[in-house]
Amino acid sequence: MSGPTAPSGAPPTRQTEFEDFVRARSGALCAAAYLLTGDRGLAEDLVQDALARTWRSWKRLHRTANAEAYTRRTMYHLHVSRWRRRKVAEITSEELPERADESGDESETALRVAVHAALLSLPANQRAAIVLRYFEDHTEASAAAILDCPVTTLRSRVQRGLRRLRRSFPDLVLGFAEAPTAAWEREFEHARGESNE
């Protein structure tokens, strides 16, 4: 969005505040949207639609500092709503989501591709719950608030999603006698660490 910039020393306008918000947070929003949609183009469209709604409510949002929470909530709701309307499986990208490591660690790249495919196999509401909890590092309460559901519903979606992943992708489970750990669970932790850097 372009427009006149505020004179030096003048208080920022609503538009410049919104533009600053978009510049600062759109990368993180796109990363979350990609996990939801599995397609970079669809992810960008989802973020743009959510930001357009955020702009329409900016007058009240910027005062309460709730802009990002509102945008994320809108994004998750838009995605789940679109998924329900289509009622078809999402189409995965033919390209790898990221390039192979410069170090040549192809097994890590293969794991990420497999984890991504596993995540895309989930229904939209379970995927949204898992992305919020594992990738976005939200508490149960804040994830439930974003998805506008009770904490018990959020917990149930996460548990059903994790059970489905364990059942559908047993080859991603590493066999440890006492505490079996799934490779995709380790990858979630890895991705969450990267997003917090």
XYZ file of N, CA and C in Angstrom:
591
model
N 0.841 -1.180 0.000
C 0.000 0.000 0.000
C 0.881 1.235 0.000
N 0.583 2.109 -0.897
C 1.398 3.311 -0.964
C 0.555 4.508 -0.592
N 1.191 5.540 -0.142
C 0.496 6.758 0.244
C 1.488 7.759 0.744
N 1.019 8.967 1.044
C 1.933 9.992 1.509
C 2.529 9.610 2.845
N 3.798 9.852 3.003
C 4.444 9.555 4.285
C 4.276 10.748 5.202
N 4.237 10.462 6.492
C 4.063 11.537 7.464
C 5.313 12.393 7.498
N 5.158 13.727 7.632
C 6.329 14.588 7.736
C 7.196 14.168 8.905
N 8.500 14.424 8.783
C 9.433 14.055 9.832
C 9.022 14.695 11.151
N 8.964 13.896 12.199
C 8.590 14.412 13.514
C 7.097 14.331 13.784
N 6.294 14.155 12.739
C 4.848 14.063 12.927
C 4.495 12.661 13.427
N 3.394 12.535 14.182
C 3.002 11.200 14.637
C 2.636 10.330 13.437
N 2.917 9.024 13.512
C 2.619 8.150 12.374
C 1.119 8.062 12.118
N 0.753 7.964 10.866
C -0.653 7.797 10.513
C -1.037 6.343 10.685
N -2.351 6.071 10.636
C -2.799 4.686 10.725
C -2.217 3.861 9.589
N -2.150 4.458 8.402
C -1.629 3.727 7.249
C -0.154 3.370 7.433
N 0.641 4.335 7.922
C 2.064 4.016 8.099
C 2.262 2.991 9.218
N 1.435 3.056 10.254
C 1.514 2.041 11.313
C 1.195 0.656 10.753
N 0.162 0.587 9.898
C -0.221 -0.686 9.308
C 0.889 -1.198 8.389
N 1.455 -0.323 7.586
C 2.546 -0.723 6.689
C 3.743 -1.248 7.488
N 4.048 -0.604 8.620
C 5.139 -1.086 9.475
C 4.825 -2.481 10.019
N 3.569 -2.676 10.412
C 3.131 -3.978 10.922
C 3.294 -5.051 9.841
N 2.860 -4.745 8.625
C 2.953 -5.707 7.518
C 4.410 -6.052 7.240
N 5.278 -5.037 7.187
C 6.700 -5.293 6.926
C 7.315 -6.169 8.014
N 6.946 -5.896 9.261
C 7.568 -6.606 10.387
C 7.070 -8.047 10.523
N 5.796 -8.311 10.218
C 5.215 -9.598 10.569
C 4.818 -10.486 9.396
N 4.855 -9.964 8.166
C 4.357 -10.777 7.056
C 5.203 -12.028 6.821
N 6.506 -11.987 7.089
C 7.337 -13.179 6.917
C 6.888 -14.312 7.822
N 6.665 -14.005 9.092
C 6.216 -15.031 10.047
C 4.821 -15.520 9.695
N 3.959 -14.605 9.252
C 2.603 -14.991 8.872
C 2.625 -15.920 7.654
N 3.472 -15.607 6.687
C 3.583 -16.453 5.486
C 4.117 -17.843 5.832
N 5.059 -17.910 6.763
C 5.602 -19.211 7.176
C 4.500 -20.080 7.773
N 3.672 -19.491 8.633
C 2.567 -20.248 9.235
C 1.545 -20.625 8.172
N 1.253 -19.719 7.254
C 0.271 -19.993 6.197
C 0.746 -21.114 5.289
N 2.057 -21.190 5.052
C 2.596 -22.258 4.200
C 2.408 -23.621 4.869
N 2.588 -23.666 6.168
C 2.364 -24.923 6.889
C 0.907 -25.353 6.788
N 0.004 -24.384 6.744
C -1.418 -24.697 6.654
C -1.830 -25.141 5.259
N -1.328 -24.454 4.243
C -1.809 -24.687 2.886
C -0.952 -25.647 2.084
N 0.354 -25.694 2.364
C 1.248 -26.547 1.608
C 1.618 -25.988 0.249
N 1.265 -24.744 -0.007
C 1.526 -24.134 -1.310
C 1.875 -22.666 -1.083
N 3.001 -22.227 -1.659
C 3.440 -20.846 -1.408
C 2.458 -19.813 -1.937
N 1.901 -20.061 -3.125
C 0.931 -19.116 -3.687
C -0.320 -19.014 -2.839
N -0.856 -20.173 -2.416
C -2.042 -20.174 -1.558
C -1.742 -19.521 -0.210
N -0.520 -19.748 0.289
C -0.127 -19.145 1.570
C -0.118 -17.621 1.458
N 0.458 -17.110 0.364
C 0.497 -15.653 0.177
C -0.906 -15.085 0.043
N -1.788 -15.788 -0.684
C -3.178 -15.336 -0.823
C -3.874 -15.308 0.531
N -3.631 -16.340 1.334
C -4.257 -16.421 2.651
C -3.815 -15.259 3.531
N -2.517 -14.971 3.523
C -2.002 -13.857 4.330
C -2.559 -12.526 3.823
N -2.611 -12.352 2.510
C -3.149 -11.101 1.965
C -4.601 -10.895 2.361
N -5.407 -11.966 2.280
C -6.812 -11.858 2.667
C -6.948 -11.503 4.152
N -6.127 -12.153 4.972
C -6.176 -11.864 6.414
C -5.730 -10.434 6.695
N -4.679 -9.978 6.014
C -4.211 -8.601 6.213
C -5.230 -7.581 5.728
N -5.950 -7.901 4.662
C -6.991 -6.983 4.183
C -8.069 -6.810 5.247
N -8.425 -7.889 5.910
C -9.416 -7.790 6.985
C -8.847 -7.058 8.196
N -7.566 -7.278 8.441
C -6.918 -6.562 9.548
C -6.941 -5.059 9.284
N -6.654 -4.662 8.038
C -6.663 -3.228 7.692
C -8.035 -2.619 7.927
N -9.094 -3.376 7.579
C -10.449 -2.843 7.775
C -10.752 -2.616 9.253
N -10.085 -3.370 10.129
C -10.313 -3.219 11.576
C -9.168 -2.493 12.269
N -8.249 -1.917 11.506
C -7.022 -1.352 12.076
C -7.285 -0.255 13.090
N -8.311 0.550 12.871
C -8.592 1.679 13.768
C -8.675 1.229 15.227
N -9.341 0.105 15.460
C -9.444 -0.369 16.850
C -8.288 -1.288 17.233
N -7.737 -2.016 16.254
C -6.690 -2.991 16.575
C -5.386 -2.341 17.006
N -4.981 -1.271 16.320
C -3.672 -0.700 16.639
C -3.655 -0.085 18.029
N -4.829 0.308 18.515
C -4.885 0.891 19.865
C -4.719 -0.169 20.945
N -5.178 -1.373 20.656
C -5.138 -2.425 21.674
C -3.943 -3.359 21.509
N -3.135 -3.138 20.476
C -1.955 -3.968 20.195
C -2.337 -5.430 19.947
N -3.536 -5.636 19.398
C -4.006 -6.988 19.116
C -3.936 -7.328 17.634
N -3.213 -6.541 16.861
C -3.226 -6.710 15.405
C -2.743 -8.090 14.970
N -1.622 -8.546 15.530
C -1.101 -9.834 15.077
C -2.014 -10.975 15.482
N -2.510 -10.949 16.698
C -3.420 -12.013 17.149
C -4.663 -12.050 16.267
N -5.198 -10.867 15.941
C -6.373 -10.790 15.081
C -6.056 -11.347 13.692
N -4.905 -10.981 13.137
C -4.528 -11.441 11.799
C -4.366 -12.947 11.771
N -3.691 -13.494 12.778
C -3.501 -14.947 12.825
C -4.841 -15.665 12.980
N -5.671 -15.150 13.839
C -6.987 -15.773 14.039
C -7.775 -15.760 12.733
N -7.755 -14.624 12.045
C -8.456 -14.510 10.762
C -7.884 -15.488 9.755
N -6.565 -15.589 9.713
C -5.899 -16.478 8.774
C -6.300 -17.932 9.015
N -6.288 -18.374 10.257
C -6.651 -19.750 10.564
C -8.117 -20.015 10.243
N -8.985 -19.059 10.551
C -10.408 -19.247 10.254
C -10.673 -19.280 8.749
N -10.021 -18.404 8.013
C -10.182 -18.403 6.558
C -9.746 -19.735 5.967
N -8.629 -20.249 6.454
C -8.119 -21.513 5.919
C -9.077 -22.662 6.202
N -9.516 -22.781 7.444
C -10.425 -23.876 7.799
C -11.729 -23.744 7.015
N -12.220 -22.523 6.859
C -13.460 -22.285 6.125
C -13.319 -22.691 4.661
N -12.211 -22.315 4.042
C -11.990 -22.680 2.631
C -11.862 -24.183 2.476
N -11.169 -24.824 3.413
C -10.993 -26.270 3.346
C -12.349 -26.966 3.436
N -13.209 -26.482 4.342
C -14.534 -27.095 4.487
C -15.366 -26.917 3.229
N -15.263 -25.739 2.604
C -16.049 -25.481 1.392
C -15.613 -26.396 0.257
N -14.336 -26.570 0.095
C -13.838 -27.392 -1.024
C -14.041 -28.873 -0.762
N -13.818 -29.291 0.494
C -13.930 -30.700 0.879
C -13.134 -31.610 -0.055
N -11.980 -31.125 -0.468
C -11.095 -31.970 -1.268
C -9.724 -31.914 -0.637
N -8.894 -32.896 -0.948
C -7.532 -32.906 -0.410
C -6.755 -31.763 -1.017
N -5.877 -31.144 -0.187
C -5.042 -30.071 -0.691
C -4.039 -30.632 -1.675
N -3.658 -29.830 -2.665
C -2.677 -30.239 -3.657
C -1.313 -29.804 -3.157
N -0.403 -30.762 -3.050
C 0.929 -30.407 -2.582
C 1.746 -29.858 -3.731
N 2.705 -29.037 -3.400
C 3.579 -28.463 -4.412
C 4.488 -29.544 -4.975
N 4.765 -29.469 -6.295
C 5.667 -30.438 -6.897
C 7.114 -30.128 -6.559
N 7.370 -28.899 -6.141
C 8.731 -28.514 -5.796
C 8.968 -28.780 -4.322
N 10.208 -29.047 -3.987
C 10.545 -29.229 -2.578
C 10.319 -27.924 -1.840
N 9.819 -27.960 -0.608
C 9.565 -26.729 0.123
C 10.817 -25.941 0.428
N 11.960 -26.575 0.452
C 13.205 -25.846 0.672
C 14.342 -26.607 0.020
N 15.398 -25.898 -0.267
C 16.535 -26.534 -0.935
C 17.313 -27.417 0.025
N 18.030 -28.354 -0.544
C 18.859 -29.233 0.282
C 19.908 -28.423 1.000
N 20.279 -28.923 2.157
C 21.319 -28.280 2.948
C 22.599 -28.138 2.142
N 23.282 -27.016 2.338
C 24.581 -26.838 1.681
C 25.568 -27.909 2.148
N 25.352 -28.414 3.351
C 26.251 -29.433 3.883
C 26.041 -30.779 3.201
N 24.974 -30.868 2.385
C 24.699 -32.110 1.668
C 23.971 -33.137 2.506
N 23.339 -32.709 3.603
C 22.595 -33.631 4.450
C 21.226 -33.880 3.830
N 21.181 -34.840 2.906
C 19.945 -35.112 2.184
C 18.907 -35.779 3.072
N 19.354 -36.511 4.099
C 18.385 -37.190 4.952
C 17.545 -36.191 5.725
N 18.147 -35.079 6.144
C 17.380 -34.058 6.857
C 16.358 -33.412 5.934
N 16.749 -33.155 4.691
C 15.815 -32.579 3.729
C 14.683 -33.556 3.446
N 15.021 -34.830 3.290
C 13.992 -35.840 3.037
C 13.018 -35.909 4.216
N 13.552 -35.795 5.439
C 12.694 -35.809 6.619
C 11.736 -34.628 6.604
N 12.262 -33.449 6.244
C 11.399 -32.264 6.217
C 10.287 -32.407 5.189
N 10.618 -32.968 4.033
C 9.606 -33.189 2.999
C 8.555 -34.178 3.503
N 9.006 -35.245 4.170
C 8.076 -36.247 4.700
C 7.195 -35.657 5.798
N 7.793 -34.847 6.659
C 7.028 -34.192 7.726
C 5.985 -33.265 7.128
N 6.393 -32.538 6.102
C 5.461 -31.621 5.450
C 4.290 -32.379 4.842
N 4.574 -33.493 4.171
C 3.517 -34.315 3.585
C 2.596 -34.871 4.671
N 3.183 -35.282 5.785
C 2.379 -35.802 6.898
C 1.450 -34.727 7.435
N 1.964 -33.533 7.588
C 1.155 -32.429 8.102
C -0.003 -32.125 7.165
N 0.268 -32.170 5.853
C -0.779 -31.882 4.874
C -1.856 -32.955 4.825
N -1.580 -34.141 5.378
C -2.565 -35.216 5.358
C -3.673 -34.998 6.383
N -3.457 -34.079 7.317
C -4.437 -33.858 8.384
C -5.588 -32.983 7.914
N -6.771 -33.160 8.510
C -7.855 -32.204 8.268
C -7.419 -30.803 8.713
N -8.001 -29.795 8.105
C -7.559 -28.414 8.335
C -7.604 -28.004 9.800
N -8.643 -28.416 10.537
C -8.735 -27.959 11.930
C -7.676 -28.618 12.813
N -7.347 -29.891 12.530
C -6.282 -30.555 13.294
C -4.928 -29.953 12.940
N -4.710 -29.700 11.652
C -3.444 -29.105 11.221
C -3.269 -27.728 11.856
N -4.332 -26.919 11.864
C -4.241 -25.585 12.464
C -3.880 -25.680 13.938
N -4.491 -26.621 14.650
C -4.208 -26.788 16.080
C -2.751 -27.182 16.299
N -2.240 -28.107 15.476
C -0.856 -28.565 15.635
C 0.138 -27.476 15.256
N -0.163 -26.740 14.192
C 0.728 -25.639 13.794
C 0.800 -24.600 14.904
N -0.332 -24.252 15.477
C -0.337 -23.255 16.557
C 0.450 -23.740 17.767
N 0.252 -24.999 18.145
C 0.903 -25.499 19.353
C 2.386 -25.799 19.156
N 2.745 -26.453 18.034
C 4.121 -26.896 17.846
C 4.999 -25.884 17.124
N 4.460 -25.235 16.098
C 5.279 -24.312 15.319
C 5.224 -22.895 15.851
N 4.020 -22.462 16.237
C 3.864 -21.094 16.719
C 4.102 -20.984 18.222
N 4.217 -22.120 18.899
C 4.540 -22.172 20.322
C 3.506 -21.455 21.196
N 2.234 -21.550 20.803
C 1.170 -20.960 21.611
C 0.816 -21.889 22.765
N 0.371 -21.314 23.849
C -0.176 -22.117 24.936
C -1.513 -22.693 24.466
N -2.024 -23.653 25.197
C -3.336 -24.200 24.849
C -4.396 -23.106 24.875
N -4.326 -22.232 25.872
C -5.332 -21.176 26.007
C -5.284 -20.206 24.825
N -4.077 -19.786 24.445
C -4.001 -18.813 23.353
C -4.336 -19.455 22.011
N -3.947 -20.715 21.806
C -4.303 -21.407 20.565
C -5.811 -21.585 20.466
N -6.439 -21.934 21.583
C -7.897 -22.084 21.593
C -8.583 -20.752 21.304
N -8.026 -19.675 21.847
C -8.612 -18.352 21.598
C -8.504 -17.982 20.124
N -7.358 -18.281 19.504
C -7.178 -17.968 18.082
C -8.166 -18.765 17.233
N -8.367 -20.036 17.575
C -9.283 -20.874 16.810
C -10.724 -20.731 17.265
N -10.951 -19.900 18.291
C -12.289 -19.615 18.786
C -13.015 -20.904 19.193
N -12.303 -21.691 20.012
C -12.894 -22.938 20.482
C -12.470 -23.141 21.930
N -13.176 -23.996 22.678
C -12.761 -24.286 24.052
C -11.406 -24.998 24.063
N -10.698 -24.866 25.179
C -9.398 -25.532 25.328
C -9.555 -27.040 25.169
N -10.650 -27.609 25.648
C -10.861 -29.050 25.518
C -10.956 -29.462 24.046
N -11.583 -28.623 23.230
C -11.675 -28.911 21.793
C -10.298 -28.828 21.149
N -9.536 -27.808 21.542
C -8.173 -27.651 21.014
C -7.341 -28.882 21.356
N -7.413 -29.322 22.616
C -6.661 -30.503 23.045
C -7.059 -31.727 22.233
N -8.347 -31.874 22.037
C -8.854 -33.022 21.293
C -8.343 -33.008 19.853
N -8.318 -31.825 19.215
C -7.823 -31.728 17.838
C -6.335 -32.075 17.757
N -5.577 -31.589 18.723
C -4.143 -31.894 18.742
C -3.930 -33.390 18.932
N -4.627 -33.985 19.900
C -4.455 -35.415 20.175
C -4.876 -36.271 18.993
N -6.017 -35.923 18.365
C -6.465 -36.692 17.196
C -5.468 -36.557 16.049
N -4.953 -35.335 15.864
C -3.975 -35.110 14.795
C -2.705 -35.899 15.022
N -2.201 -35.887 16.249
C -0.979 -36.633 16.557
C -1.187 -38.134 16.419
N -2.361 -38.625 16.868
C -2.672 -40.057 16.712
C -2.713 -40.440 15.232
N -3.324 -39.568 14.448
C -3.420 -39.849 13.010
C -2.030 -39.881 12.357
N -1.170 -38.958 12.764
C 0.187 -38.947 12.223
C 0.934 -40.215 12.606
N 0.803 -40.626 13.870
C 1.500 -41.834 14.322
C 1.000 -43.075 13.583
N -0.321 -43.124 13.348
C -0.907 -44.284 12.676
C -0.581 -44.295 11.174
N -0.669 -43.119 10.535
C -0.500 -43.051 9.077
C 0.954 -43.021 8.631
N 1.844 -42.590 9.525
C 3.249 -42.456 9.156
C 4.141 -43.175 10.155
N 3.933 -44.496 10.319
C 4.732 -45.231 11.308
C 6.214 -45.260 10.961
N 6.533 -45.110 9.659
C 7.944 -45.134 9.270
C 8.689 -43.899 9.730
N 7.948 -42.878 10.173
C 8.600 -41.685 10.707
C 8.845 -41.802 12.201
N 8.417 -42.911 12.806
C 8.606 -43.088 14.250
C 9.936 -43.788 14.500
N 10.731 -43.175 15.376
C 12.005 -43.789 15.748
C 11.772 -44.645 16.984
N 12.208 -45.888 16.930
C 11.895 -46.802 18.020
C 12.828 -46.688 19.208
N 12.369 -46.010 20.224
C 13.096 -45.984 21.494
C 12.249 -46.758 22.483
N 12.873 -47.668 23.200
C 12.108 -48.589 24.048
C 11.217 -47.876 25.052
N 11.801 -46.914 25.800
C 11.007 -46.332 26.875
C 10.062 -45.244 26.380
N 10.544 -44.354 25.543
C 9.707 -43.237 25.116
C 9.817 -43.063 23.618
N 8.944 -43.720 22.866
C 9.013 -43.588 21.416
C 8.873 -42.123 21.007
N 9.757 -41.687 20.137
C 9.725 -40.310 19.660
C 9.580 -40.325 18.153
N 8.613 -39.607 17.636
C 8.410 -39.562 16.196
C 9.368 -38.560 15.585
N 9.848 -38.893 14.393
C 10.762 -37.983 13.695
C 10.073 -36.664 13.394
N 8.772 -36.726 13.075
C 8.082 -35.469 12.784
C 7.921 -34.627 14.039
N 7.861 -35.254 15.214
C 7.790 -34.470 16.451
C 9.118 -33.750 16.683
N 10.247 -34.456 16.388
C 11.546 -33.794 16.499
C 11.645 -32.646 15.497
N 11.112 -32.874 14.295
C 11.155 -31.840 13.264
C 10.311 -30.637 13.678
N 9.161 -30.862 14.317
C 8.349 -29.753 14.820
C 9.164 -28.916 15.800
N 9.865 -29.613 16.682
C 10.692 -28.894 17.654
C 11.783 -28.104 16.944
N 12.394 -28.698 15.910
C 13.447 -28.021 15.145
C 12.892 -26.773 14.460
N 11.727 -26.915 13.827
C 11.119 -25.774 13.119
C 10.731 -24.680 14.104
N 10.226 -25.077 15.261
C 9.836 -24.087 16.260
C 11.058 -23.311 16.738
N 12.181 -24.025 16.922
C 13.432 -23.350 17.325
C 13.887 -22.361 16.283
N 13.785 -22.730 14.986
C 14.199 -21.831 13.921
C 13.325 -20.592 13.887
N 12.001 -20.744 14.093
C 11.101 -19.602 14.007
C 11.309 -18.633 15.151
N 11.913 -19.103 16.247
C 12.135 -18.229 17.405
C 13.466 -17.517 17.353
N 14.306 -17.813 16.327
C 15.623 -17.188 16.248
C 15.505 -15.740 15.798
